[in-house]
PDB file of C-alpha atoms and ligand atoms in Angstrom:
ATOM      1  CA  MET S   1      37.397 -25.278   8.963  1.00 78.00           C
ATOM      2  CA  ALA S   2      39.607 -25.102  12.029  1.00 87.00           C
ATOM      3  CA  SER S   3      38.870 -27.614  14.755  1.00 95.00           C
ATOM      4  CA  TYR S   4      38.843 -26.455  18.362  1.00 97.00           C
ATOM      5  CA  LEU S   5      38.006 -27.545  21.877  1.00 98.00           C
ATOM      6  CA  GLN S   6      34.559 -26.265  22.726  1.00 97.00           C
ATOM      7  CA  ILE S   7      33.802 -24.948  26.210  1.00 97.00           C
ATOM      8  CA  ALA S   8      29.986 -25.118  26.497  1.00 96.00           C
ATOM      9  CA  ASP S   9      27.814 -22.209  27.680  1.00 95.00           C
ATOM     10  CA  ASP S  10      26.674 -24.245  30.684  1.00 93.00           C
ATOM     11  CA  GLU S  11      30.225 -25.320  31.568  1.00 93.00           C
ATOM     12  CA  LYS S  12      30.463 -25.192  35.342  1.00 92.00           C
ATOM     13  CA  GLY S  13      34.221 -24.697  35.400  1.00 95.00           C
ATOM     14  CA  HIS S  14      36.269 -25.474  38.494  1.00 97.00           C
ATOM     15  CA  GLU S  15      36.208 -24.116  42.019  1.00 96.00           C
ATOM     16  CA  LEU S  16      39.084 -21.690  42.662  1.00 96.00           C
ATOM     17  CA  ASP S  17      40.043 -23.606  45.824  1.00 95.00           C
ATOM     18  CA  LEU S  18      41.116 -26.587  43.721  1.00 97.00           C
ATOM     19  CA  PHE S  19      43.904 -24.592  42.042  1.00 97.00           C
ATOM     20  CA  CYS S  20      46.656 -22.156  42.978  1.00 97.00           C
ATOM     21  CA  VAL S  21      45.379 -18.634  42.422  1.00 96.00           C
ATOM     22  CA  PRO S  22      47.226 -15.523  43.673  1.00 96.00           C
ATOM     23  CA  ARG S  23      45.840 -14.283  46.990  1.00 95.00           C
ATOM     24  CA  HIS S  24      45.287 -10.799  45.578  1.00 97.00           C
ATOM     25  CA  TYR S  25      42.753 -12.137  43.056  1.00 97.00           C
ATOM     26  CA  GLU S  26      40.901 -14.672  45.216  1.00 93.00           C
ATOM     27  CA  ASN S  27      37.775 -12.543  45.618  1.00 96.00           C
ATOM     28  CA  ASP S  28      37.674 -11.336  42.017  1.00 97.00           C
ATOM     29  CA  LEU S  29      37.036 -14.561  40.145  1.00 97.00           C
ATOM     30  CA  GLU S  30      33.912 -16.611  39.525  1.00 96.00           C
ATOM     31  CA  LYS S  31      35.618 -19.866  38.558  1.00 96.00           C
ATOM     32  CA  VAL S  32      38.491 -21.385  36.649  1.00 97.00           C
ATOM     33  CA  ILE S  33      37.286 -22.144  33.135  1.00 97.00           C
ATOM     34  CA  ILE S  34      40.510 -23.355  31.447  1.00 98.00           C
ATOM     35  CA  PRO S  35      43.258 -24.617  33.767  1.00 98.00           C
ATOM     36  CA  HIS S  36      46.835 -23.816  32.738  1.00 98.00           C
ATOM     37  CA  GLY S  37      47.676 -27.464  32.023  1.00 98.00           C
ATOM     38  CA  LEU S  38      44.874 -27.782  29.501  1.00 98.00           C
ATOM     39  CA  ILE S  39      46.011 -24.578  27.768  1.00 98.00           C
ATOM     40  CA  MET S  40      49.480 -26.099  27.427  1.00 98.00           C
ATOM     41  CA  ASP S  41      48.226 -29.437  26.080  1.00 98.00           C
ATOM     42  CA  ARG S  42      46.050 -27.779  23.458  1.00 98.00           C
ATOM     43  CA  THR S  43      48.895 -25.395  22.513  1.00 98.00           C
ATOM     44  CA  GLU S  44      51.224 -28.347  21.932  1.00 98.00           C
ATOM     45  CA  ARG S  45      48.781 -29.745  19.384  1.00 98.00           C
ATOM     46  CA  LEU S  46      48.301 -26.363  17.686  1.00 98.00           C
ATOM     47  CA  ALA S  47      52.091 -26.184  17.235  1.00 96.00           C
ATOM     48  CA  ARG S  48      52.014 -29.554  15.466  1.00 95.00           C
ATOM     49  CA  ASP S  49      49.116 -28.553  13.193  1.00 96.00           C
ATOM     50  CA  ILE S  50      50.786 -25.258  12.271  1.00 95.00           C
ATOM     51  CA  ILE S  51      54.117 -26.877  11.432  1.00 93.00           C
ATOM     52  CA  GLN S  52      52.373 -29.501   9.333  1.00 92.00           C
ATOM     53  CA  ASP S  53      50.699 -26.770   7.245  1.00 91.00           C
ATOM     54  CA  MET S  54      53.307 -24.005   7.195  1.00 88.00           C
ATOM     55  CA  GLY S  55      56.469 -25.975   7.863  1.00 78.00           C
ATOM     56  CA  GLY S  56      57.926 -25.824   4.353  1.00 81.00           C
ATOM     57  CA  HIS S  57      59.320 -22.306   4.701  1.00 86.00           C
ATOM     58  CA  HIS S  58      60.735 -19.751   7.093  1.00 91.00           C
ATOM     59  CA  ILE S  59      57.947 -18.498   9.406  1.00 94.00           C
ATOM     60  CA  VAL S  60      57.726 -15.044  10.962  1.00 95.00           C
ATOM     61  CA  ALA S  61      55.626 -15.319  14.129  1.00 96.00           C
ATOM     62  CA  LEU S  62      53.933 -11.983  14.851  1.00 95.00           C
ATOM     63  CA  CYS S  63      52.863 -11.558  18.474  1.00 95.00           C
ATOM     64  CA  VAL S  64      49.870  -9.312  19.134  1.00 93.00           C
ATOM     65  CA  LEU S  65      50.710  -7.572  22.421  1.00 93.00           C
ATOM     66  CA  LYS S  66      49.997  -7.453  25.204  1.00 90.00           C
ATOM     67  CA  GLY S  67      47.416 -10.219  25.605  1.00 89.00           C
ATOM     68  CA  GLY S  68      49.126 -12.617  23.225  1.00 91.00           C
ATOM     69  CA  TYR S  69      52.502 -12.797  24.970  1.00 94.00           C
ATOM     70  CA  LYS S  70      51.992 -15.928  27.084  1.00 96.00           C
ATOM     71  CA  PHE S  71      50.397 -17.933  24.306  1.00 98.00           C
ATOM     72  CA  PHE S  72      53.077 -16.705  21.887  1.00 98.00           C
ATOM     73  CA  ALA S  73      55.923 -17.764  24.187  1.00 97.00           C
ATOM     74  CA  ASP S  74      54.444 -21.193  24.912  1.00 98.00           C
ATOM     75  CA  LEU S  75      53.423 -21.881  21.294  1.00 98.00           C
ATOM     76  CA  LEU S  76      56.921 -20.993  20.086  1.00 97.00           C
ATOM     77  CA  ASP S  77      58.476 -23.270  22.696  1.00 97.00           C
ATOM     78  CA  TYR S  78      56.430 -26.166  21.320  1.00 97.00           C
ATOM     79  CA  ILE S  79      57.362 -25.269  17.742  1.00 95.00           C
ATOM     80  CA  LYS S  80      61.029 -25.139  18.815  1.00 94.00           C
ATOM     81  CA  ALA S  81      60.692 -28.567  20.414  1.00 95.00           C
ATOM     82  CA  LEU S  82      59.323 -29.963  17.122  1.00 93.00           C
ATOM     83  CA  ASN S  83      62.205 -28.336  15.232  1.00 92.00           C
ATOM     84  CA  GLN S  84      64.752 -29.840  17.614  1.00 92.00           C
ATOM     85  CA  ASN S  85      63.366 -33.348  17.564  1.00 91.00           C
ATOM     86  CA  SER S  86      62.517 -34.135  13.975  1.00 87.00           C
ATOM     87  CA  ASP S  87      64.330 -34.552  10.680  1.00 86.00           C
ATOM     88  CA  LYS S  88      62.507 -31.629   9.144  1.00 83.00           C
ATOM     89  CA  SER S  89      62.843 -28.182  10.696  1.00 88.00           C
ATOM     90  CA  VAL S  90      61.873 -24.651   9.791  1.00 89.00           C
ATOM     91  CA  PRO S  91      63.579 -21.348  10.693  1.00 92.00           C
ATOM     92  CA  LEU S  92      61.447 -19.172  12.918  1.00 93.00           C
ATOM     93  CA  THR S  93      61.850 -15.447  13.532  1.00 93.00           C
ATOM     94  CA  VAL S  94      59.696 -13.203  15.702  1.00 94.00           C
ATOM     95  CA  ASP S  95      58.067  -9.803  15.490  1.00 93.00           C
ATOM     96  CA  PHE S  96      55.758  -7.815  17.750  1.00 93.00           C
ATOM     97  CA  ILE S  97      52.881  -5.416  17.320  1.00 93.00           C
ATOM     98  CA  ARG S  98      50.764  -3.709  19.952  1.00 91.00           C
ATOM     99  CA  VAL S  99      47.019  -3.323  19.539  1.00 87.00           C
ATOM    100  CA  LYS S 100      44.508  -1.765  21.905  1.00 82.00           C
ATOM    101  CA  SER S 101      40.731  -1.875  21.525  1.00 77.00           C
ATOM    102  CA  TYR S 102      39.332  -2.501  24.979  1.00 70.00           C
ATOM    103  CA  CYS S 103      38.256  -0.342  27.938  1.00 73.00           C
ATOM    104  CA  ASN S 104      36.774  -2.039  31.014  1.00 76.00           C
ATOM    105  CA  ASP S 105      34.930  -5.096  29.671  1.00 81.00           C
ATOM    106  CA  LYS S 106      33.832  -3.475  26.388  1.00 78.00           C
ATOM    107  CA  SER S 107      35.348  -3.540  22.938  1.00 72.00           C
ATOM    108  CA  THR S 108      35.604   0.069  21.706  1.00 70.00           C
ATOM    109  CA  SER S 109      35.008   0.926  18.064  1.00 68.00           C
ATOM    110  CA  SER S 110      38.558   2.198  17.563  1.00 74.00           C
ATOM    111  CA  VAL S 111      41.417  -0.252  17.143  1.00 77.00           C
ATOM    112  CA  GLN S 112      44.753   1.453  17.926  1.00 79.00           C
ATOM    113  CA  VAL S 113      47.760  -0.211  16.318  1.00 84.00           C
ATOM    114  CA  MET S 114      51.272   0.630  17.563  1.00 83.00           C
ATOM    115  CA  GLY S 115      54.416  -0.451  15.718  1.00 78.00           C
ATOM    116  CA  GLU S 116      52.718  -0.750  12.332  1.00 74.00           C
ATOM    117  CA  ASP S 117      55.688   0.845  10.513  1.00 73.00           C
ATOM    118  CA  GLU S 118      57.604  -2.325  11.387  1.00 76.00           C
ATOM    119  CA  LEU S 119      55.175  -4.382   9.303  1.00 85.00           C
ATOM    120  CA  SER S 120      56.940  -3.457   6.048  1.00 85.00           C
ATOM    121  CA  SER S 121      59.674  -5.972   6.938  1.00 87.00           C
ATOM    122  CA  LEU S 122      57.089  -8.749   6.474  1.00 91.00           C
ATOM    123  CA  ALA S 123      56.943  -8.319   2.686  1.00 92.00           C
ATOM    124  CA  GLY S 124      57.332 -11.679   0.932  1.00 92.00           C
ATOM    125  CA  LYS S 125      57.298 -13.627   4.223  1.00 93.00           C
ATOM    126  CA  ASN S 126      55.108 -16.409   5.609  1.00 95.00           C
ATOM    127  CA  VAL S 127      53.523 -14.733   8.606  1.00 96.00           C
ATOM    128  CA  LEU S 128      51.795 -16.399  11.541  1.00 97.00           C
ATOM    129  CA  ILE S 129      49.794 -13.900  13.607  1.00 97.00           C
ATOM    130  CA  VAL S 130      49.471 -15.041  17.242  1.00 97.00           C
ATOM    131  CA  GLU S 131      46.520 -13.587  19.187  1.00 97.00           C
ATOM    132  CA  ASP S 132      44.928 -14.277  22.577  1.00 97.00           C
ATOM    133  CA  ILE S 133      41.217 -13.931  21.810  1.00 97.00           C
ATOM    134  CA  VAL S 134      38.902 -13.028  18.946  1.00 96.00           C
ATOM    135  CA  GLU S 135      35.585 -11.523  19.979  1.00 95.00           C
ATOM    136  CA  THR S 136      33.975  -9.224  17.372  1.00 94.00           C
ATOM    137  CA  GLY S 137      36.854  -9.968  14.980  1.00 95.00           C
ATOM    138  CA  ARG S 138      37.455  -6.256  14.449  1.00 92.00           C
ATOM    139  CA  THR S 139      41.011  -6.215  15.813  1.00 92.00           C
ATOM    140  CA  MET S 140      42.119  -9.073  13.582  1.00 94.00           C
ATOM    141  CA  GLN S 141      40.383  -7.713  10.491  1.00 93.00           C
ATOM    142  CA  THR S 142      42.085  -4.330  11.032  1.00 91.00           C
ATOM    143  CA  LEU S 143      45.446  -5.993  11.447  1.00 92.00           C
ATOM    144  CA  LEU S 144      44.963  -8.230   8.404  1.00 94.00           C
ATOM    145  CA  SER S 145      44.102  -5.303   6.165  1.00 91.00           C
ATOM    146  CA  LEU S 146      47.168  -3.351   7.390  1.00 90.00           C
ATOM    147  CA  LEU S 147      49.335  -6.381   6.809  1.00 92.00           C
ATOM    148  CA  SER S 148      48.020  -7.041   3.299  1.00 93.00           C
ATOM    149  CA  GLU S 149      49.363  -3.614   2.250  1.00 91.00           C
ATOM    150  CA  CYS S 150      52.855  -4.952   3.038  1.00 91.00           C
ATOM    151  CA  LYS S 151      52.427  -7.884   0.632  1.00 94.00           C
ATOM    152  CA  PRO S 152      53.433 -10.880   2.742  1.00 95.00           C
ATOM    153  CA  LYS S 153      53.622 -14.198   0.850  1.00 95.00           C
ATOM    154  CA  MET S 154      51.208 -15.950   3.195  1.00 95.00           C
ATOM    155  CA  VAL S 155      49.338 -14.978   6.370  1.00 96.00           C
ATOM    156  CA  LYS S 156      47.803 -17.397   8.867  1.00 97.00           C
ATOM    157  CA  VAL S 157      46.191 -16.506  12.162  1.00 98.00           C
ATOM    158  CA  VAL S 158      46.201 -18.566  15.342  1.00 98.00           C
ATOM    159  CA  SER S 159      44.062 -17.463  18.269  1.00 98.00           C
ATOM    160  CA  LEU S 160      44.041 -19.299  21.578  1.00 98.00           C
ATOM    161  CA  LEU S 161      40.381 -18.378  22.137  1.00 98.00           C
ATOM    162  CA  VAL S 162      37.365 -17.456  20.038  1.00 98.00           C
ATOM    163  CA  LYS S 163      34.303 -16.120  21.841  1.00 97.00           C
ATOM    164  CA  ARG S 164      30.814 -17.336  20.862  1.00 97.00           C
ATOM    165  CA  THR S 165      29.011 -14.031  20.675  1.00 96.00           C
ATOM    166  CA  PRO S 166      26.299 -12.348  18.610  1.00 96.00           C
ATOM    167  CA  LYS S 167      28.751  -9.424  18.282  1.00 94.00           C
ATOM    168  CA  SER S 168      30.990 -11.539  16.025  1.00 95.00           C
ATOM    169  CA  SER S 169      31.547 -10.247  12.492  1.00 95.00           C
ATOM    170  CA  GLY S 170      31.826 -13.862  11.347  1.00 95.00           C
ATOM    171  CA  TYR S 171      35.624 -13.712  11.105  1.00 96.00           C
ATOM    172  CA  ARG S 172      37.328 -17.026  12.077  1.00 97.00           C
ATOM    173  CA  PRO S 173      41.081 -17.569  12.537  1.00 98.00           C
ATOM    174  CA  ASP S 174      42.910 -20.397  10.707  1.00 98.00           C
ATOM    175  CA  TYR S 175      43.775 -22.136  13.981  1.00 98.00           C
ATOM    176  CA  ILE S 176      41.734 -21.989  17.179  1.00 98.00           C
ATOM    177  CA  GLY S 177      42.564 -23.357  20.624  1.00 98.00           C
ATOM    178  CA  PHE S 178      39.202 -23.118  22.373  1.00 98.00           C
ATOM    179  CA  GLU S 179      35.766 -21.710  21.620  1.00 98.00           C
ATOM    180  CA  VAL S 180      34.496 -20.042  24.788  1.00 98.00           C
ATOM    181  CA  PRO S 181      31.182 -18.708  26.164  1.00 97.00           C
ATOM    182  CA  ASP S 182      30.282 -15.020  25.941  1.00 96.00           C
ATOM    183  CA  ALA S 183      31.780 -13.974  29.298  1.00 94.00           C
ATOM    184  CA  PHE S 184      34.675 -11.716  30.233  1.00 95.00           C
ATOM    185  CA  LEU S 185      37.766 -13.901  30.674  1.00 97.00           C
ATOM    186  CA  VAL S 186      41.066 -13.086  32.377  1.00 97.00           C
ATOM    187  CA  GLY S 187      44.356 -14.816  33.089  1.00 97.00           C
ATOM    188  CA  TYR S 188      47.183 -16.297  30.994  1.00 97.00           C
ATOM    189  CA  ALA S 189      47.947 -12.705  29.865  1.00 92.00           C
ATOM    190  CA  LEU S 190      44.305 -11.758  29.198  1.00 95.00           C
ATOM    191  CA  ASP S 191      43.603  -8.655  31.262  1.00 95.00           C
ATOM    192  CA  TYR S 192      40.913  -6.429  32.685  1.00 95.00           C
ATOM    193  CA  ASN S 193      42.378  -2.894  32.612  1.00 94.00           C
ATOM    194  CA  GLU S 194      45.883  -4.434  32.866  1.00 93.00           C
ATOM    195  CA  TYR S 195      45.111  -6.639  35.891  1.00 96.00           C
ATOM    196  CA  PHE S 196      45.064 -10.462  35.882  1.00 97.00           C
ATOM    197  CA  ARG S 197      47.866 -10.992  33.389  1.00 95.00           C
ATOM    198  CA  ASP S 198      49.732 -12.469  36.391  1.00 95.00           C
ATOM    199  CA  LEU S 199      47.272 -15.352  36.759  1.00 97.00           C
ATOM    200  CA  SER S 200      48.072 -18.736  35.175  1.00 97.00           C
ATOM    201  CA  HIS S 201      44.593 -20.127  34.553  1.00 98.00           C
ATOM    202  CA  ILE S 202      41.882 -18.647  32.355  1.00 98.00           C
ATOM    203  CA  CYS S 203      39.066 -17.575  34.671  1.00 97.00           C
ATOM    204  CA  ILE S 204      35.708 -15.808  34.567  1.00 96.00           C
ATOM    205  CA  LEU S 205      35.784 -12.398  36.244  1.00 96.00           C
ATOM    206  CA  ASN S 206      33.011 -11.660  38.748  1.00 95.00           C
ATOM    207  CA  GLU S 207      30.803  -8.540  38.661  1.00 95.00           C
ATOM    208  CA  GLN S 208      32.327  -7.134  41.860  1.00 96.00           C
ATOM    209  CA  ALA S 209      35.788  -7.154  40.299  1.00 97.00           C
ATOM    210  CA  LYS S 210      34.532  -5.316  37.209  1.00 96.00           C
ATOM    211  CA  GLU S 211      33.622  -2.442  39.562  1.00 95.00           C
ATOM    212  CA  LYS S 212      36.761  -2.739  41.666  1.00 96.00           C
ATOM    213  CA  TYR S 213      39.183  -2.400  38.710  1.00 95.00           C
ATOM    214  CA  LYS S 214      37.054  -0.066  36.586  1.00 94.00           C
ATOM    215  CA  VAL S 215      38.728   3.013  35.050  1.00 91.00           C
TER     216      VAL S 215
HETATM  217  P1  IMP D   1      37.769  -8.010  18.967  1.00 84.16           P
HETATM  218  O1  IMP D   1      38.387  -6.901  18.191  1.00 84.16           O
HETATM  219  O2  IMP D   1      36.383  -7.655  19.443  1.00 84.16           O
HETATM  220  O3  IMP D   1      37.794  -9.343  18.258  1.00 84.16           O
HETATM  221  O4  IMP D   1      38.548  -8.138  20.315  1.00 84.16           O
HETATM  222  C1  IMP D   1      39.776  -8.666  20.385  1.00 84.16           C
HETATM  223  C2  IMP D   1      40.591  -8.074  21.526  1.00 84.16           C
HETATM  224  O5  IMP D   1      39.788  -7.668  22.631  1.00 84.16           O
HETATM  225  C3  IMP D   1      41.482  -9.147  22.055  1.00 84.16           C
HETATM  226  O6  IMP D   1      42.733  -9.084  21.437  1.00 84.16           O
HETATM  227  C4  IMP D   1      41.561  -8.837  23.529  1.00 84.16           C
HETATM  228  O7  IMP D   1      42.653  -7.983  23.754  1.00 84.16           O
HETATM  229  C5  IMP D   1      40.289  -8.131  23.854  1.00 84.16           C
HETATM  230  N1  IMP D   1      39.285  -9.039  24.485  1.00 84.16           N
HETATM  231  C6  IMP D   1      38.144  -9.521  23.940  1.00 84.16           C
HETATM  232  N2  IMP D   1      37.471 -10.304  24.809  1.00 84.16           N
HETATM  233  C7  IMP D   1      38.206 -10.338  25.937  1.00 84.16           C
HETATM  234  C8  IMP D   1      38.034 -11.010  27.214  1.00 84.16           C
HETATM  235  O8  IMP D   1      37.079 -11.761  27.492  1.00 84.16           O
HETATM  236  N3  IMP D   1      39.024 -10.800  28.116  1.00 84.16           N
HETATM  237  C9  IMP D   1      40.112 -10.011  27.870  1.00 84.16           C
HETATM  238  N4  IMP D   1      40.300  -9.379  26.703  1.00 84.16           N
HETATM  239  C10 IMP D   1      39.366  -9.534  25.742  1.00 84.16           C
HETATM  240 MG1   MG D   2      44.617  -9.442  22.019  1.00 84.16          MG
END
């Protein structure tokens, strides 16, 4: 089973005033729950674990857009650093897929996948899917079943966050950064109706902001 850093349900988080948060979001956030530096430190270790397991062969890293783009970029930088600084190294190529399943703060029952025709190029490859957060698990299970039709050699999934929620289908990724409480999180590319991707820290959204940015 994947190990992860657990953020407890009663975690108090950090006051916004202690960190740099964009002015335009100051009144929208409850607290900082994972500061950017901690995300980076945990990501560095995930890169090491992944290379230890998958490092024998060429890896295709598949970024799940849009929420996964920050984690993807930072994780790949750490993998590149390992490749540059050790005797063993592994070729890394990248691919992208766009998935949409959320409206406001609710997961909808339909998972829209865009760019799935590209997946056929993953046949016979070792694929690492890079995702921001797993909540019900529906998005990842949909993606995995699409991908299996393309017959990759191996598929592993890394998700920066996994939410502790009764809505979970029980699906768990191979690598997990943090397990987080059942709250709506934004920042570090996680969005609420496209807002808050331009925030470095992972924060809890307040109720007022859910109204303010509702569609
Ligand atoms: P699932 O299909 O329920 O596992 O949801 C996964 C997708 O929902 C993720 O890829 C995110 O895009 C989105 N999501 C789930 N929880 C959150 C959250 O707390 N903040 C932002 N996006 C979320
Ligand atoms: Mg996502």
